[in-house]
Short mmCIF file of C-alpha atoms and ligand atoms in Angstrom, two decimals:
data_model
loop_
_atom_site.label_atom_id
_atom_site.label_comp_id
_atom_site.label_asym_id
_atom_site.label_seq_id
_atom_site.Cartn_x
_atom_site.Cartn_y
_atom_site.Cartn_z
CA MET S 261 0.00 0.00 0.00
CA LEU S 262 2.92 2.34 0.68
CA SER S 263 6.03 2.28 -1.42
CA ILE S 264 8.85 4.66 -0.56
CA GLU S 265 11.25 4.72 -3.47
CA GLN S 266 14.67 6.34 -3.21
CA VAL S 267 13.46 9.19 -1.08
CA SER S 268 15.89 11.85 0.04
CA VAL S 269 15.25 14.81 2.31
CA SER S 270 17.59 17.75 1.99
CA SER S 271 18.15 21.22 3.29
CA LYS S 272 19.76 23.87 1.11
CA ASN S 273 23.21 22.47 1.60
CA LYS S 274 22.81 19.01 3.11
CA LYS S 275 21.21 15.66 2.30
CA ILE S 276 19.74 14.45 5.61
CA VAL S 277 17.77 11.39 4.46
CA ASP S 278 19.66 9.67 1.69
CA SER S 279 17.86 7.60 -0.93
CA VAL S 280 15.69 5.49 1.34
CA SER S 281 13.42 2.75 -0.01
CA LEU S 282 10.94 0.63 1.89
CA SER S 283 7.44 -0.69 1.42
CA LEU S 284 4.53 -1.43 3.71
CA HIS S 285 1.79 -3.93 3.06
CA LYS S 286 -1.69 -4.08 4.55
CA GLY S 287 -1.51 -5.28 8.15
CA ASP S 288 2.25 -4.71 8.53
CA TRP S 289 3.68 -3.54 11.83
CA TYR S 290 6.79 -2.01 10.32
CA ALA S 291 9.33 -0.78 12.83
CA LEU S 292 11.76 1.97 11.91
CA VAL S 293 14.66 1.98 14.35
CA GLY S 294 18.00 3.73 14.55
CA GLN S 295 20.10 6.27 16.30
CA SER S 296 18.88 9.70 17.26
CA GLY S 297 19.22 12.11 14.35
CA SER S 298 19.32 9.37 11.70
CA GLY S 299 16.31 10.86 9.88
CA LYS S 300 13.40 8.67 11.04
CA THR S 301 11.07 11.56 11.89
CA LEU S 302 11.90 13.49 8.74
CA LEU S 303 11.23 10.43 6.59
CA SER S 304 7.86 9.95 8.30
CA GLN S 305 7.01 13.63 7.85
CA ALA S 306 7.82 13.41 4.14
CA ILE S 307 5.07 10.80 3.76
CA GLY S 308 2.33 13.26 4.76
CA GLN S 309 3.90 16.42 3.26
CA MET S 310 4.58 17.52 6.82
CA LEU S 311 8.23 18.47 6.45
CA PRO S 312 9.49 21.76 7.91
CA PRO S 313 9.41 24.40 5.16
CA ASN S 314 13.19 24.64 4.85
CA LEU S 315 13.45 20.99 3.80
CA GLN S 316 12.72 19.37 0.48
CA ALA S 317 11.90 15.72 -0.35
CA ASN S 318 12.81 13.99 -3.60
CA GLY S 319 12.00 10.56 -4.95
CA LYS S 320 8.64 8.81 -4.94
CA ILE S 321 6.20 7.87 -2.19
CA LEU S 322 3.38 5.86 -3.69
CA PHE S 323 0.28 5.30 -1.61
CA HIS S 324 -2.37 3.33 -3.51
CA ASP S 325 -0.87 4.77 -6.75
CA ILE S 326 -0.93 8.39 -5.55
CA ASP S 327 2.50 10.00 -5.38
CA LEU S 328 2.37 11.72 -2.00
CA LEU S 329 5.36 13.93 -2.76
CA THR S 330 3.61 15.61 -5.68
CA ALA S 331 -0.05 15.38 -4.58
CA PRO S 332 -1.75 18.81 -4.32
CA PRO S 333 -2.04 20.16 -0.74
CA LYS S 334 -5.84 19.93 -0.82
CA GLN S 335 -5.74 16.23 -1.65
CA MET S 336 -3.13 15.71 1.10
CA ARG S 337 -5.34 17.39 3.69
CA THR S 338 -8.10 14.92 2.84
CA LEU S 339 -5.76 11.95 2.84
CA ARG S 340 -4.31 12.91 6.21
CA GLY S 341 -6.85 11.72 8.74
CA GLN S 342 -8.99 9.74 6.32
CA LYS S 343 -6.34 7.43 4.90
CA ILE S 344 -3.12 8.27 6.75
CA SER S 345 -3.03 9.24 10.42
CA TYR S 346 -0.20 10.39 12.63
CA ILE S 347 0.30 9.76 16.35
CA PHE S 348 3.11 11.71 17.95
CA GLN S 349 5.36 11.47 20.97
CA ASP S 350 4.31 14.96 22.02
CA TYR S 351 0.62 14.15 22.50
CA GLN S 352 0.18 17.21 24.70
CA GLY S 353 1.22 19.42 21.79
CA SER S 354 -1.59 17.93 19.69
CA PHE S 355 -4.24 19.42 21.98
CA THR S 356 -5.25 23.03 22.56
CA PRO S 357 -5.31 23.55 26.34
CA PHE S 358 -8.45 25.67 26.58
CA ARG S 359 -10.63 23.42 24.42
CA THR S 360 -12.37 20.31 25.72
CA ILE S 361 -11.72 16.84 24.35
CA GLY S 362 -15.21 17.01 22.83
CA GLN S 363 -14.37 20.24 20.99
CA HIS S 364 -11.29 18.56 19.55
CA PHE S 365 -13.42 15.70 18.24
CA GLU S 366 -15.91 18.21 16.83
CA GLU S 367 -13.30 20.19 14.96
CA TYR S 368 -11.52 17.11 13.61
CA GLN S 369 -14.72 15.71 12.16
CA LYS S 370 -15.92 19.03 10.75
CA VAL S 371 -12.61 19.43 8.91
CA HIS S 372 -13.23 16.02 7.37
CA GLY S 373 -16.73 16.87 6.23
CA ILE S 374 -18.90 15.10 8.82
CA SER S 375 -21.71 17.63 8.92
CA ASP S 376 -24.29 15.83 11.10
CA SER S 377 -23.70 17.04 14.66
CA LYS S 378 -25.47 14.05 16.25
CA ALA S 379 -23.28 11.69 14.26
CA ARG S 380 -20.17 13.61 15.31
CA LYS S 381 -21.03 13.28 18.97
CA SER S 382 -21.90 9.63 18.76
CA ASN S 383 -18.71 8.95 16.75
CA ALA S 384 -16.70 10.70 19.47
CA PHE S 385 -18.33 8.72 22.26
CA HIS S 386 -17.84 5.50 20.38
CA ALA S 387 -14.20 6.41 19.70
CA LEU S 388 -13.54 7.13 23.39
CA GLU S 389 -15.11 3.84 24.43
CA SER S 390 -13.18 1.94 21.77
CA VAL S 391 -9.88 2.94 23.41
CA GLY S 392 -11.10 2.06 26.88
CA LEU S 393 -11.99 5.58 28.05
CA ASP S 394 -15.10 6.80 29.81
CA THR S 395 -17.32 9.06 27.73
CA SER S 396 -17.35 11.60 30.59
CA LEU S 397 -13.89 12.62 29.31
CA TYR S 398 -15.67 14.27 26.38
CA ARG S 399 -16.36 17.32 28.57
CA ARG S 400 -12.95 17.50 30.17
CA TYR S 401 -9.96 19.66 29.27
CA PRO S 402 -6.67 18.08 28.16
CA PHE S 403 -4.90 19.08 31.41
CA GLN S 404 -7.49 17.08 33.36
CA LEU S 405 -6.34 13.83 31.72
CA SER S 406 -3.26 11.74 32.48
CA GLY S 407 -0.58 11.26 29.83
CA GLY S 408 -1.80 7.74 29.10
CA GLN S 409 -5.40 8.93 28.77
CA LEU S 410 -4.41 11.75 26.43
CA GLN S 411 -2.38 9.40 24.26
CA ARG S 412 -5.45 7.14 24.13
CA VAL S 413 -7.51 10.10 22.91
CA SER S 414 -4.87 10.73 20.22
CA ILE S 415 -5.21 7.11 19.13
CA ALA S 416 -9.01 7.34 19.17
CA MET S 417 -8.81 10.37 16.88
CA ALA S 418 -6.21 8.78 14.63
CA LEU S 419 -8.47 5.75 14.17
CA LEU S 420 -11.74 7.65 13.92
CA LEU S 421 -11.94 7.71 10.13
CA SER S 422 -10.53 4.17 9.68
CA PRO S 423 -7.26 5.04 7.96
CA ASP S 424 -5.21 2.43 6.07
CA LEU S 425 -1.92 3.67 7.46
CA ILE S 426 -0.90 4.87 10.92
CA ILE S 427 2.41 6.63 11.43
CA ALA S 428 3.45 6.45 15.08
CA ASP S 429 6.57 8.37 16.07
CA GLU S 430 7.98 7.40 19.50
CA ILE S 431 4.48 7.35 20.94
CA THR S 432 5.42 5.73 24.24
CA THR S 433 8.57 7.71 25.00
CA ALA S 434 6.82 10.34 27.11
CA LEU S 435 4.83 7.76 29.10
CA ASP S 436 5.82 5.60 32.06
CA SER S 437 6.55 2.03 31.03
CA VAL S 438 3.25 0.54 32.23
CA SER S 439 1.15 3.14 30.36
CA GLY S 440 3.40 2.74 27.32
CA HIS S 441 2.92 -1.00 27.35
CA LYS S 442 -0.86 -0.62 27.60
CA ILE S 443 -0.92 1.86 24.71
CA LEU S 444 0.91 -0.63 22.51
CA GLU S 445 -1.42 -3.44 23.51
CA LEU S 446 -4.33 -1.23 22.55
CA LEU S 447 -2.82 -0.34 19.19
CA SER S 448 -2.04 -3.96 18.48
CA LEU S 449 -5.62 -4.95 19.32
CA LYS S 450 -7.00 -2.23 17.06
CA GLN S 451 -4.72 -3.36 14.27
CA LYS S 452 -6.07 -6.89 14.55
CA GLU S 453 -9.63 -5.54 14.48
CA THR S 454 -9.24 -3.23 11.49
CA GLY S 455 -6.11 -4.31 9.62
CA PHE S 456 -4.33 -0.97 9.15
CA ALA S 457 -0.60 -0.90 8.48
CA ILE S 458 1.61 0.92 10.94
CA LEU S 459 4.95 2.60 10.51
CA PHE S 460 6.24 2.44 14.05
CA ILE S 461 9.22 4.61 14.89
CA THR S 462 10.95 3.59 18.07
CA HIS S 463 14.19 3.43 20.03
CA ASP S 464 12.96 0.49 22.01
CA TRP S 465 13.90 -2.98 20.80
CA ARG S 466 11.47 -4.55 23.24
CA HIS S 467 8.65 -2.99 21.24
CA VAL S 468 10.20 -4.13 18.00
CA LYS S 469 10.47 -7.67 19.32
CA ARG S 470 6.96 -7.81 20.63
CA ASN S 471 4.98 -6.10 17.90
CA ALA S 472 6.77 -5.77 14.57
CA ASN S 473 6.71 -8.23 11.72
CA ARG S 474 9.15 -6.25 9.58
CA LEU S 475 11.71 -3.59 10.32
CA ALA S 476 14.31 -1.24 8.91
CA VAL S 477 17.38 0.10 10.65
CA MET S 478 18.43 3.67 9.85
CA LYS S 479 21.84 5.18 10.38
CA ASP S 480 23.12 8.54 9.14
CA GLY S 481 20.13 9.06 6.85
CA LYS S 482 20.33 5.66 5.19
CA ILE S 483 18.61 2.33 5.68
CA ILE S 484 21.40 -0.09 6.42
CA GLU S 485 19.31 -3.21 6.94
CA SER S 486 15.67 -4.14 6.41
CA GLY S 487 13.43 -7.16 6.17
CA GLU S 488 11.52 -9.68 8.26
CA LYS S 489 11.98 -9.09 11.98
CA ASP S 490 12.72 -12.72 12.81
CA HIS S 491 15.36 -12.85 10.11
CA ILE S 492 17.13 -9.73 11.31
CA LEU S 493 16.93 -10.57 15.01
CA HIS S 494 18.43 -14.00 14.44
CA ASP S 495 20.90 -13.10 11.76
CA PRO S 496 21.73 -9.38 11.70
CA LYS S 497 24.13 -8.53 8.91
CA HIS S 498 25.26 -5.05 9.81
CA GLU S 499 27.59 -4.38 12.73
CA TYR S 500 25.40 -1.50 13.92
CA THR S 501 22.30 -3.73 14.01
CA LYS S 502 24.24 -6.31 16.03
CA GLN S 503 25.18 -3.61 18.52
CA LEU S 504 21.57 -2.42 18.81
CA ILE S 505 20.32 -5.92 19.50
CA LYS S 506 23.09 -6.59 22.00
CA ALA S 507 22.50 -3.30 23.82
CA ALA S 508 18.75 -3.90 24.21
CA PRO S 509 17.80 -5.22 27.63
CA THR S 510 16.14 -8.60 27.40
CA LEU S 511 12.55 -8.93 28.56
CA ASP S 512 13.69 -11.14 31.44
CA ALA S 513 16.20 -8.55 32.60
CA MET S 514 13.58 -5.80 32.42
CA GLN S 515 11.08 -7.83 34.41
CA ARG S 516 13.71 -8.60 37.05
CA MET S 517 14.51 -4.89 37.27
CA TYR S 518 10.84 -3.93 37.81
CA ARG S 519 10.36 -6.65 40.42
CA ARG S 520 13.11 -5.21 42.58
N1 LIG G 269 14.10 21.73 9.88
C1 LIG G 269 15.33 21.19 9.88
N2 LIG G 269 16.35 21.79 9.22
C2 LIG G 269 17.57 21.26 9.19
N3 LIG G 269 17.91 20.10 9.79
C3 LIG G 269 16.94 19.44 10.46
C4 LIG G 269 15.60 19.94 10.55
N4 LIG G 269 14.87 19.09 11.28
C5 LIG G 269 15.70 18.11 11.65
N5 LIG G 269 16.94 18.31 11.16
C6 LIG G 269 18.10 17.43 11.36
O1 LIG G 269 17.92 16.25 10.58
C7 LIG G 269 18.46 15.12 11.24
C8 LIG G 269 17.41 14.03 11.31
O2 LIG G 269 16.40 14.46 12.18
P1 LIG G 269 15.18 13.51 12.64
O3 LIG G 269 14.35 14.32 13.54
O4 LIG G 269 14.55 12.91 11.45
O5 LIG G 269 15.97 12.37 13.46
P2 LIG G 269 15.36 11.11 14.20
O6 LIG G 269 15.98 9.89 13.60
O7 LIG G 269 13.88 11.19 14.22
O8 LIG G 269 15.95 11.30 15.68
P3 LIG G 269 15.29 10.98 17.12
O9 LIG G 269 15.41 9.49 17.27
O10 LIG G 269 16.13 11.73 18.07
O11 LIG G 269 13.86 11.44 17.09
C9 LIG G 269 18.96 15.62 12.58
O12 LIG G 269 20.34 15.80 12.49
C10 LIG G 269 18.24 16.92 12.78
O13 LIG G 269 18.99 17.80 13.55
MG1 LIG G 270 12.46 11.49 15.72
#
């Protein structure tokens, strides 16, 4: 469904993402891992024409035969939300502090052309319930919710219009490990229910191990290794990948640490 073909992201004088290719199929949990600054976020922003204005993407990003790099902005605005949704690490930044959760749902649906106000409200209630939240949160303000609850609301909104592709950038980093774990369980459950593909950007090999079926490792703007997760975990080819796997705490070690 998504084919990234030799995509580069450059500033005026520097190539930051360098000729990256990867493809996602329906139902994939595709992990993108790699060192800080390797270009993971910029690559994911290029998919939705969300790059900072001083950066330029080249190459091809085909999504159901539409080239996302050259699609007109109006078409992209429709695609984002309806077909491609983002969930970010900085979930707090996605909410306006003085507007209730309900108002956020209202605005999101109005932008995407849902004109029946009864339908909007019932969609919002249903969305909250579908991520395990009480509908009373509809009337609350973002600061009245915990981090885990807010990230659940972000997921509810991202899934609201049944997109084919979810782009999740370090979505558990700002949460404590229990909330993070629950968020991933939720996302995994939703994926089984609806079959979207997910591009999952993470530093955490535990999440790669548990959830991904395929993965790519980025270093210095390039993909140095990609393929089936089981293949790469058992037989990493690149020295950097070997180091990443070795450095990751094992599940057993993590559990022992939490028990202490
Ligand atoms: N608007 C910009 N202009 C110029 N350089 C930028 C811009 N945004 C990011 N960069 C640089 O591009 C590189 C890649 O950034 P990116 O945010 O994609 O890294 P990342 O792999 O997501 O890192 P992290 O794991 O820390 O989130 C970094 O060196 C970053 O400083
Ligand atoms: Mg990043």
